[in-house]
Amino acid sequence: MVSRESRAWEVLGTVLDPEVPALSVCDLGIVREVIDHGEELEVVLTPTYSGCPATEAIEQSVLSAIAAEGLGPARATLRRAPAWTTDWISEDGKAKLKEYGIAPPHHVIPAEAGTQGVPIKIFGRKAEAVDCPHCGSKRTERLSPFGSTACKSLYRCLACREPFEYFKPI
């Protein structure tokens, strides 16, 4: 018999991110915990950033999906610490980003930092070498530090000539 908590994780794996619909909220790593309190389920979410306008929509989608599966009452709790990092995107999520035509973010937190993370460097940050998600070429150039959302940059492949977005690592 599958536990209610396990079934909730399966359901949450089908809830898509409204800004990057190639990924589920689980692929993004924003679902941190599902806790069965007996009377209700608690879904702990960490927004990708504290001002993310999609947070409320994600909460509603999560709760609607839980209710649609008949898993009983549920509530969403936002946990902002530790802050979300692109390192929480699953390997499956990174593969889905690439299939969707978005270059996945590089790993951010060096292994020697453990789980403590490192400060985000904004100034003096060099445009990163990014592999083209279409042909795999490393010959790419950044056209703009911003793409369709603030979390992405716009790039172009110099080999296949296709433009693409890069999910910025944070």
Tab-separated table of C-alpha atoms in Angstrom:
chain	number	residue	atom	x	y	z
A	1	MET	CA	0.000	0.000	0.000
A	2	VAL	CA	1.321	3.422	-1.006
A	3	SER	CA	1.354	5.953	1.832
A	4	ARG	CA	-0.524	9.228	1.482
A	5	GLU	CA	2.792	11.057	1.703
A	6	SER	CA	4.292	8.987	-1.139
A	7	ARG	CA	1.181	9.490	-3.255
A	8	ALA	CA	1.424	13.258	-2.606
A	9	TRP	CA	5.013	13.274	-3.922
A	10	GLU	CA	3.822	11.482	-7.070
A	11	VAL	CA	1.053	14.054	-7.552
A	12	LEU	CA	3.402	16.976	-6.931
A	13	GLY	CA	5.676	15.574	-9.620
A	14	THR	CA	2.918	16.439	-12.112
A	15	VAL	CA	2.445	20.067	-10.988
A	16	LEU	CA	4.220	22.239	-13.532
A	17	ASP	CA	6.074	25.450	-12.843
A	18	PRO	CA	4.042	28.289	-14.416
A	19	GLU	CA	7.126	30.098	-15.770
A	20	VAL	CA	9.040	27.057	-17.020
A	21	PRO	CA	6.304	24.508	-17.815
A	22	ALA	CA	8.858	21.912	-18.869
A	23	LEU	CA	9.579	21.346	-15.170
A	24	SER	CA	7.469	20.173	-12.273
A	25	VAL	CA	7.748	21.858	-8.909
A	26	CYS	CA	9.606	18.728	-7.764
A	27	ASP	CA	12.053	18.940	-10.695
A	28	LEU	CA	12.775	22.531	-9.624
A	29	GLY	CA	13.482	21.385	-6.090
A	30	ILE	CA	11.068	23.852	-4.512
A	31	VAL	CA	9.062	21.105	-2.759
A	32	ARG	CA	11.219	20.495	0.303
A	33	GLU	CA	8.997	18.217	2.385
A	34	VAL	CA	5.616	16.550	2.511
A	35	ILE	CA	4.540	15.886	6.078
A	36	ASP	CA	1.514	13.782	6.954
A	37	HIS	CA	0.041	15.228	10.161
A	38	GLY	CA	-2.787	12.693	10.136
A	39	GLU	CA	-5.628	15.162	9.668
A	40	GLU	CA	-3.852	17.107	6.926
A	41	LEU	CA	-0.832	17.093	4.664
A	42	GLU	CA	1.711	19.883	4.895
A	43	VAL	CA	3.664	20.691	1.758
A	44	VAL	CA	6.779	22.747	2.466
A	45	LEU	CA	7.813	24.951	-0.442
A	46	THR	CA	10.900	27.137	-0.913
A	47	PRO	CA	10.295	29.795	-3.582
A	48	THR	CA	13.015	30.281	-6.146
A	49	TYR	CA	13.349	33.802	-4.746
A	50	SER	CA	11.402	35.666	-2.092
A	51	GLY	CA	9.692	38.052	-4.522
A	52	CYS	CA	8.742	35.440	-7.100
A	53	PRO	CA	5.297	36.420	-8.451
A	54	ALA	CA	4.538	32.784	-9.266
A	55	THR	CA	4.709	31.671	-5.627
A	56	GLU	CA	0.991	32.134	-4.947
A	57	ALA	CA	0.036	30.400	-8.196
A	58	ILE	CA	2.335	27.490	-7.322
A	59	GLU	CA	0.812	27.180	-3.845
A	60	GLN	CA	-2.680	27.060	-5.345
A	61	SER	CA	-1.649	24.526	-8.001
A	62	VAL	CA	-0.055	22.300	-5.364
A	63	LEU	CA	-3.110	22.387	-3.105
A	64	SER	CA	-5.509	21.870	-6.035
A	65	ALA	CA	-3.538	18.826	-7.226
A	66	ILE	CA	-3.568	17.308	-3.722
A	67	ALA	CA	-7.327	17.925	-3.428
A	68	ALA	CA	-8.036	16.557	-6.931
A	69	GLU	CA	-6.381	13.282	-5.935
A	70	GLY	CA	-8.563	13.050	-2.825
A	71	LEU	CA	-5.595	13.067	-0.483
A	72	GLY	CA	-7.482	15.071	2.133
A	73	PRO	CA	-6.945	18.518	3.555
A	74	ALA	CA	-3.580	20.093	2.843
A	75	ARG	CA	-1.754	23.303	3.516
A	76	ALA	CA	1.325	24.869	2.001
A	77	THR	CA	4.070	26.317	4.168
A	78	LEU	CA	6.731	28.605	2.721
A	79	ARG	CA	10.269	28.065	3.967
A	80	ARG	CA	12.657	30.756	2.785
A	81	ALA	CA	15.780	29.560	4.600
A	82	PRO	CA	17.957	28.138	3.378
A	83	ALA	CA	17.428	30.047	0.159
A	84	TRP	CA	16.673	28.053	-2.967
A	85	THR	CA	19.572	27.472	-5.339
A	86	THR	CA	19.641	26.142	-8.868
A	87	ASP	CA	21.663	23.257	-7.429
A	88	TRP	CA	18.304	21.963	-6.143
A	89	ILE	CA	17.090	21.363	-9.702
A	90	SER	CA	17.138	17.602	-10.183
A	91	GLU	CA	19.282	15.958	-12.843
A	92	ASP	CA	16.031	14.875	-14.510
A	93	GLY	CA	14.902	18.511	-14.381
A	94	LYS	CA	18.141	19.669	-16.019
A	95	ALA	CA	17.631	17.108	-18.795
A	96	LYS	CA	14.051	18.354	-19.283
A	97	LEU	CA	15.292	21.954	-19.511
A	98	LYS	CA	17.733	20.952	-22.233
A	99	GLU	CA	15.025	19.048	-24.151
A	100	TYR	CA	12.838	22.168	-23.861
A	101	GLY	CA	15.605	24.256	-25.474
A	102	ILE	CA	16.875	25.986	-22.320
A	103	ALA	CA	20.475	25.437	-21.285
A	104	PRO	CA	20.451	24.142	-17.687
A	105	PRO	CA	22.382	26.049	-15.007
A	106	HIS	CA	25.869	25.099	-14.008
A	107	HIS	CA	26.510	23.790	-10.533
A	108	VAL	CA	26.884	26.720	-8.113
A	109	ILE	CA	27.956	25.488	-4.707
A	110	PRO	CA	31.465	24.024	-4.673
A	111	ALA	CA	31.724	20.655	-2.971
A	112	GLU	CA	34.099	22.099	-0.356
A	113	ALA	CA	31.370	24.557	0.754
A	114	GLY	CA	29.185	21.644	1.880
A	115	THR	CA	25.600	22.769	2.398
A	116	GLN	CA	26.544	26.296	3.471
A	117	GLY	CA	26.479	27.764	-0.028
A	118	VAL	CA	28.428	30.759	-1.243
A	119	PRO	CA	27.453	34.383	-1.803
A	120	ILE	CA	26.092	35.215	-5.246
A	121	LYS	CA	28.547	37.371	-7.149
A	122	ILE	CA	26.813	39.983	-9.300
A	123	PHE	CA	29.566	42.460	-10.170
A	124	GLY	CA	32.519	41.306	-12.170
A	125	ARG	CA	30.683	38.127	-13.032
A	126	LYS	CA	31.972	36.903	-16.347
A	127	ALA	CA	29.522	35.559	-18.917
A	128	GLU	CA	29.767	31.816	-18.618
A	129	ALA	CA	30.579	29.370	-21.381
A	130	VAL	CA	27.270	27.637	-22.004
A	131	ASP	CA	26.666	24.557	-24.123
A	132	CYS	CA	24.006	24.932	-26.824
A	133	PRO	CA	20.941	22.847	-25.828
A	134	HIS	CA	20.189	22.212	-29.519
A	135	CYS	CA	23.492	20.931	-30.933
A	136	GLY	CA	25.755	20.723	-27.871
A	137	SER	CA	28.352	23.121	-29.245
A	138	LYS	CA	30.421	25.081	-26.754
A	139	ARG	CA	30.777	27.913	-29.282
A	140	THR	CA	28.064	30.189	-27.914
A	141	GLU	CA	27.760	33.864	-27.068
A	142	ARG	CA	25.610	35.792	-24.636
A	143	LEU	CA	23.333	38.300	-26.360
A	144	SER	CA	21.685	39.679	-23.226
A	145	PRO	CA	21.987	39.080	-19.462
A	146	PHE	CA	18.186	38.759	-19.407
A	147	GLY	CA	15.808	36.456	-21.251
A	148	SER	CA	12.040	36.042	-21.094
A	149	THR	CA	12.272	36.007	-17.296
A	150	ALA	CA	14.844	37.513	-14.942
A	151	CYS	CA	16.170	34.043	-14.138
A	152	LYS	CA	17.347	33.432	-17.693
A	153	SER	CA	19.931	34.971	-20.072
A	154	LEU	CA	19.696	35.047	-23.849
A	155	TYR	CA	22.398	33.247	-25.828
A	156	ARG	CA	23.080	32.270	-29.424
A	157	CYS	CA	24.945	29.283	-30.750
A	158	LEU	CA	27.701	30.176	-33.204
A	159	ALA	CA	27.657	26.644	-34.673
A	160	CYS	CA	23.966	25.982	-35.390
A	161	ARG	CA	22.985	29.694	-35.205
A	162	GLU	CA	19.984	28.969	-32.960
A	163	PRO	CA	19.163	31.382	-30.136
A	164	PHE	CA	18.432	29.884	-26.741
A	165	GLU	CA	17.981	30.832	-23.118
A	166	TYR	CA	20.247	29.856	-20.254
A	167	PHE	CA	18.824	29.286	-16.775
A	168	LYS	CA	21.128	31.420	-14.603
A	169	PRO	CA	22.787	29.609	-11.732
A	170	ILE	CA	22.111	31.131	-8.326
